[in-house]
Tab-separated table of C-alpha atoms (C1' of nucleotides) in Angstrom:
chain	number	residue	atom	x	y	z
N	1229	MET	CA	-170.850	5.608	-12.337
N	1230	GLY	CA	-167.998	5.342	-9.859
N	1231	LEU	CA	-164.462	6.532	-10.098
N	1232	SER	CA	-161.881	5.090	-12.426
N	1233	LYS	CA	-159.515	2.705	-10.751
N	1234	ASP	CA	-156.500	4.984	-10.783
N	1235	PHE	CA	-158.328	8.020	-9.396
N	1236	PHE	CA	-156.434	7.813	-6.113
N	1237	ASP	CA	-153.018	7.183	-7.641
N	1238	GLY	CA	-150.775	10.189	-7.187
N	1239	PRO	CA	-149.502	12.586	-4.544
N	1240	ALA	CA	-151.909	13.490	-1.723
N	1241	GLU	CA	-151.933	17.130	-2.737
N	1242	GLU	CA	-153.104	16.286	-6.226
N	1243	ILE	CA	-155.836	13.898	-5.081
N	1244	ALA	CA	-157.074	16.407	-2.509
N	1245	ARG	CA	-157.599	18.897	-5.329
N	1246	ARG	CA	-159.093	16.242	-7.583
N	1247	LEU	CA	-161.762	15.348	-5.003
N	1248	LEU	CA	-163.129	18.875	-4.742
N	1249	GLY	CA	-166.427	19.135	-6.604
N	1250	CYS	CA	-166.956	15.357	-6.632
N	1251	THR	CA	-170.160	13.921	-5.240
N	1252	ILE	CA	-170.160	11.494	-2.326
N	1253	ILE	CA	-173.112	9.158	-1.903
N	1254	HIS	CA	-173.978	7.041	1.116
N	1255	LYS	CA	-176.914	4.676	0.748
N	1256	LEU	CA	-178.643	3.943	4.005
N	1257	PRO	CA	-181.428	1.358	4.397
N	1258	ASP	CA	-184.081	4.060	4.503
N	1259	GLU	CA	-182.510	6.978	2.677
N	1260	THR	CA	-179.764	8.006	0.304
N	1261	LEU	CA	-177.421	10.773	1.415
N	1262	LYS	CA	-175.673	12.876	-1.163
N	1263	GLY	CA	-173.218	15.742	-0.948
N	1264	LYS	CA	-170.578	17.625	-2.886
N	1265	ILE	CA	-167.050	17.510	-1.524
N	1266	ILE	CA	-165.914	21.079	-1.015
N	1267	GLU	CA	-163.055	20.924	1.491
N	1268	THR	CA	-160.125	18.516	1.859
N	1269	GLU	CA	-156.691	18.303	3.431
N	1270	ALA	CA	-153.625	16.398	2.252
N	1271	TYR	CA	-151.416	14.412	4.624
N	1272	PHE	CA	-148.129	12.743	3.859
N	1273	GLY	CA	-145.743	10.299	5.457
N	1274	SER	CA	-142.542	10.664	7.409
N	1275	ASP	CA	-141.804	14.213	6.232
N	1276	ASP	CA	-145.092	15.523	7.591
N	1277	PRO	CA	-145.101	16.272	11.335
N	1278	ALA	CA	-148.896	16.681	11.320
N	1279	SER	CA	-149.461	13.235	9.829
N	1280	ARG	CA	-150.233	10.198	11.910
N	1281	ALA	CA	-147.761	8.381	9.684
N	1282	SER	CA	-144.848	10.523	10.864
N	1283	ASN	CA	-144.309	8.296	13.884
N	1284	GLY	CA	-144.247	5.079	11.917
N	1285	LYS	CA	-146.859	2.378	11.827
N	1286	THR	CA	-149.321	2.344	14.727
N	1287	LYS	CA	-152.824	0.969	15.034
N	1288	ILE	CA	-154.223	4.049	13.344
N	1289	SER	CA	-151.470	5.021	10.949
N	1290	ARG	CA	-150.665	1.612	9.496
N	1291	VAL	CA	-153.665	1.985	7.170
N	1292	MET	CA	-151.839	4.858	5.476
N	1293	TRP	CA	-149.553	2.337	3.803
N	1294	GLU	CA	-152.477	0.376	2.360
N	1295	PRO	CA	-153.255	0.616	-1.387
N	1296	ALA	CA	-154.819	3.769	-2.833
N	1297	GLY	CA	-158.582	3.811	-2.407
N	1298	THR	CA	-158.498	2.340	1.099
N	1299	ILE	CA	-160.679	4.089	3.653
N	1300	LEU	CA	-159.228	5.290	6.959
N	1301	VAL	CA	-161.636	6.165	9.736
N	1302	TYR	CA	-160.428	7.048	13.201
N	1303	VAL	CA	-161.640	8.913	16.239
N	1304	VAL	CA	-160.552	12.262	17.603
N	1305	HIS	CA	-162.410	13.707	20.591
N	1306	SER	CA	-165.263	11.244	20.071
N	1307	TYR	CA	-165.804	12.237	16.476
N	1308	ASN	CA	-165.081	10.074	13.427
N	1309	LEU	CA	-162.771	11.437	10.765
N	1310	PHE	CA	-162.961	10.121	7.216
N	1311	ASN	CA	-159.826	9.822	5.086
N	1312	LEU	CA	-158.996	8.227	1.769
N	1313	ILE	CA	-155.616	6.626	1.191
N	1314	VAL	CA	-153.792	7.866	-1.878
N	1315	GLY	CA	-150.542	7.237	-3.690
N	1316	GLU	CA	-148.669	4.059	-4.414
N	1317	LYS	CA	-148.451	1.071	-2.190
N	1318	GLY	CA	-145.448	1.317	0.100
N	1319	LYS	CA	-145.764	5.076	0.450
N	1320	ALA	CA	-147.908	6.769	3.083
N	1321	GLY	CA	-150.436	9.404	2.113
N	1322	ALA	CA	-154.044	10.348	2.772
N	1323	VAL	CA	-156.704	12.937	2.080
N	1324	LEU	CA	-159.045	14.067	4.843
N	1325	ILE	CA	-162.595	14.981	3.848
N	1326	ARG	CA	-163.300	18.122	5.876
N	1327	ALA	CA	-166.580	19.465	4.514
N	1328	VAL	CA	-169.394	18.645	2.128
N	1329	GLU	CA	-172.268	20.609	0.644
N	1330	PRO	CA	-175.524	18.751	1.433
N	1331	LEU	CA	-177.477	17.770	-1.686
N	1332	LYS	CA	-179.881	14.985	-0.761
N	1333	GLY	CA	-181.243	13.392	2.407
N	1334	ILE	CA	-181.007	16.726	4.180
N	1335	ASP	CA	-183.837	15.936	6.602
N	1336	LYS	CA	-181.966	12.826	7.670
N	1337	MET	CA	-178.812	14.850	8.214
N	1338	LYS	CA	-180.714	17.417	10.258
N	1339	ALA	CA	-182.050	14.651	12.482
N	1340	LYS	CA	-178.595	13.121	12.876
N	1341	ARG	CA	-176.940	16.430	13.634
N	1342	LYS	CA	-179.794	17.719	15.780
N	1343	THR	CA	-179.877	21.083	14.053
N	1344	ASP	CA	-181.955	22.767	11.355
N	1345	ASP	CA	-179.119	24.981	10.163
N	1346	ILE	CA	-178.160	23.585	6.771
N	1347	ARG	CA	-174.819	25.328	6.935
N	1348	ASN	CA	-173.992	23.476	10.132
N	1349	LEU	CA	-174.661	19.963	8.812
N	1350	CYS	CA	-171.386	19.011	7.178
N	1351	SER	CA	-169.082	21.997	7.692
N	1352	GLY	CA	-166.318	20.121	9.480
N	1353	PRO	CA	-164.751	16.649	9.423
N	1354	GLY	CA	-166.592	15.431	12.508
N	1355	LYS	CA	-169.867	16.983	11.387
N	1356	PHE	CA	-169.627	15.371	7.995
N	1357	THR	CA	-169.199	11.829	9.322
N	1358	GLN	CA	-172.029	12.406	11.767
N	1359	ALA	CA	-174.449	13.718	9.150
N	1360	PHE	CA	-173.461	11.011	6.645
N	1361	CYS	CA	-173.536	8.160	9.187
N	1362	ILE	CA	-169.976	7.079	8.425
N	1363	PRO	CA	-169.227	4.185	10.806
N	1364	ARG	CA	-165.815	3.337	12.217
N	1365	ALA	CA	-166.290	-0.112	10.704
N	1366	TYR	CA	-165.368	1.352	7.313
N	1367	ASN	CA	-161.797	1.701	8.513
N	1368	ASN	CA	-159.252	-0.258	6.490
N	1369	LYS	CA	-161.788	-1.245	3.850
N	1370	ASN	CA	-161.475	-0.434	0.181
N	1371	LEU	CA	-163.961	2.052	-1.241
N	1372	GLU	CA	-164.806	-0.406	-4.003
N	1373	ASP	CA	-165.743	-3.062	-1.463
N	1374	ILE	CA	-168.399	-0.971	0.220
N	1375	GLU	CA	-171.608	-1.115	-1.797
N	1376	ALA	CA	-173.317	1.675	0.102
N	1377	LEU	CA	-170.567	4.237	-0.364
N	1378	ARG	CA	-169.698	5.791	-3.693
N	1379	ILE	CA	-167.837	8.822	-4.953
N	1380	ILE	CA	-168.859	10.270	-8.303
N	1381	LYS	CA	-166.397	12.112	-10.463
N	1382	ARG	CA	-167.071	15.822	-10.886
N	1383	LYS	CA	-168.389	17.171	-14.163
N	1384	SER	CA	-166.455	20.406	-14.077
N	1385	VAL	CA	-163.391	21.650	-12.221
N	1386	PRO	CA	-164.297	24.148	-9.499
N	1387	GLU	CA	-162.234	27.189	-8.605
N	1388	ILE	CA	-159.956	26.157	-5.746
N	1389	SER	CA	-158.490	28.123	-2.858
N	1390	ALA	CA	-155.802	26.884	-0.459
N	1391	SER	CA	-154.810	27.565	3.107
N	1392	HIS	CA	-152.853	25.996	5.931
N	1393	ARG	CA	-154.325	22.925	7.564
N	1394	ILE	CA	-156.620	23.320	10.518
N	1395	GLY	CA	-156.221	21.977	14.011
N	1396	VAL	CA	-152.719	20.578	13.574
N	1397	ARG	CA	-150.018	21.334	16.095
N	1398	GLU	CA	-147.089	21.543	13.715
N	1399	ASP	CA	-147.842	22.288	10.085
N	1400	LEU	CA	-145.607	22.406	7.040
N	1401	LYS	CA	-144.989	25.714	5.339
N	1402	GLU	CA	-146.904	24.643	2.246
N	1403	LYS	CA	-150.664	25.019	2.141
N	1404	TYR	CA	-152.366	21.650	2.129
N	1405	ARG	CA	-155.983	22.567	2.888
N	1406	PHE	CA	-158.036	22.978	-0.256
N	1407	PHE	CA	-161.575	24.225	-0.640
N	1408	VAL	CA	-164.000	25.393	-3.306
N	1409	LYS	CA	-163.802	29.140	-3.605
N	1410	ASP	CA	-166.840	31.125	-2.468
N	1411	ASN	CA	-168.676	28.039	-1.262
N	1412	ASN	CA	-170.903	28.691	1.747
N	1413	PHE	CA	-170.434	25.287	3.348
N	1414	VAL	CA	-166.725	25.251	4.209
N	1415	SER	CA	-165.805	24.848	7.845
J	710	DC	C1'	-168.126	39.291	14.691
J	711	DA	C1'	-164.063	37.102	17.546
J	712	DT	C1'	-161.649	34.206	20.884
J	713	DA	C1'	-161.863	31.034	24.922
J	714	DT	C1'	-163.063	26.915	27.337
J	715	DG	C1'	-164.986	22.405	28.749
J	716	DA	C1'	-166.635	17.809	27.200
J	717	DT	C1'	-165.216	13.818	25.218
J	718	DG	C1'	-162.997	8.827	24.211
J	719	DG	C1'	-159.435	6.287	22.176
J	720	DA	C1'	-154.482	5.786	21.149
J	721	DC	C1'	-150.118	6.200	22.668
J	722	DT	C1'	-145.852	6.691	26.020
W	1303	DG	C1'	-151.122	9.962	32.696
W	1304	DT	C1'	-150.979	13.009	28.237
W	1305	DC	C1'	-152.209	14.191	23.690
W	1306	DC	C1'	-155.206	15.325	20.096
W	1307	DA	C1'	-156.437	16.201	11.960
W	1308	DT	C1'	-163.192	18.401	17.032
W	1309	DC	C1'	-167.465	20.628	18.444
W	1310	DA	C1'	-170.818	23.336	21.055
W	1311	DT	C1'	-171.297	26.689	24.209
W	1312	DA	C1'	-170.217	30.990	26.500
W	1313	DT	C1'	-168.487	35.503	26.765
W	1314	DG	C1'	-166.734	40.098	25.031
W	1315	DG	C1'	-166.558	43.783	21.407
DNA sequence: CATATGATGGACT
DNA sequence: GTCCATCATATGG
């Protein structure tokens, strides 16, 4: 069962929290990869200096104005980063998936990541897309339109911790990085 | 354990 | 040319 249609409607901060504990599934031709989302970051529009959207619409950032549920994939330092667009149409906002707890297809992930350390498979935004084989072609597509990729709603609400975002040059004073408390697979 | 540094490719000015 | 929403190594305590 997938997500309800309005799952991604709302402020980025709220959706980032809502995604924690949810299961993400990627069906490959030979194997199904499964993981629990345990770390996210919220990004906003023009008021957020760390957001791609703060400089208006560019090739990358224009996707942030697409409808909620749109996927945004872009490259930083030769790694793919996977974001989900949130909020209402006409307003920029996105949630970055930073880390996932591996649940299924772990051997495949190990092969992809070239490591046997299970804690090193998905503990970072670039690591996650590598382990889960997230292609850049998913950019600007709606989650509902991609058969192979599904996010399953969590069964219970995990305990959530917050901190400042990672790797950004100029952050806001609020804490917009959220992660499951005491989880061993955060970045 | 911590911090530092080089590799890396695409987008942007 | 410069700038990164990164990662894997290397080095020091």
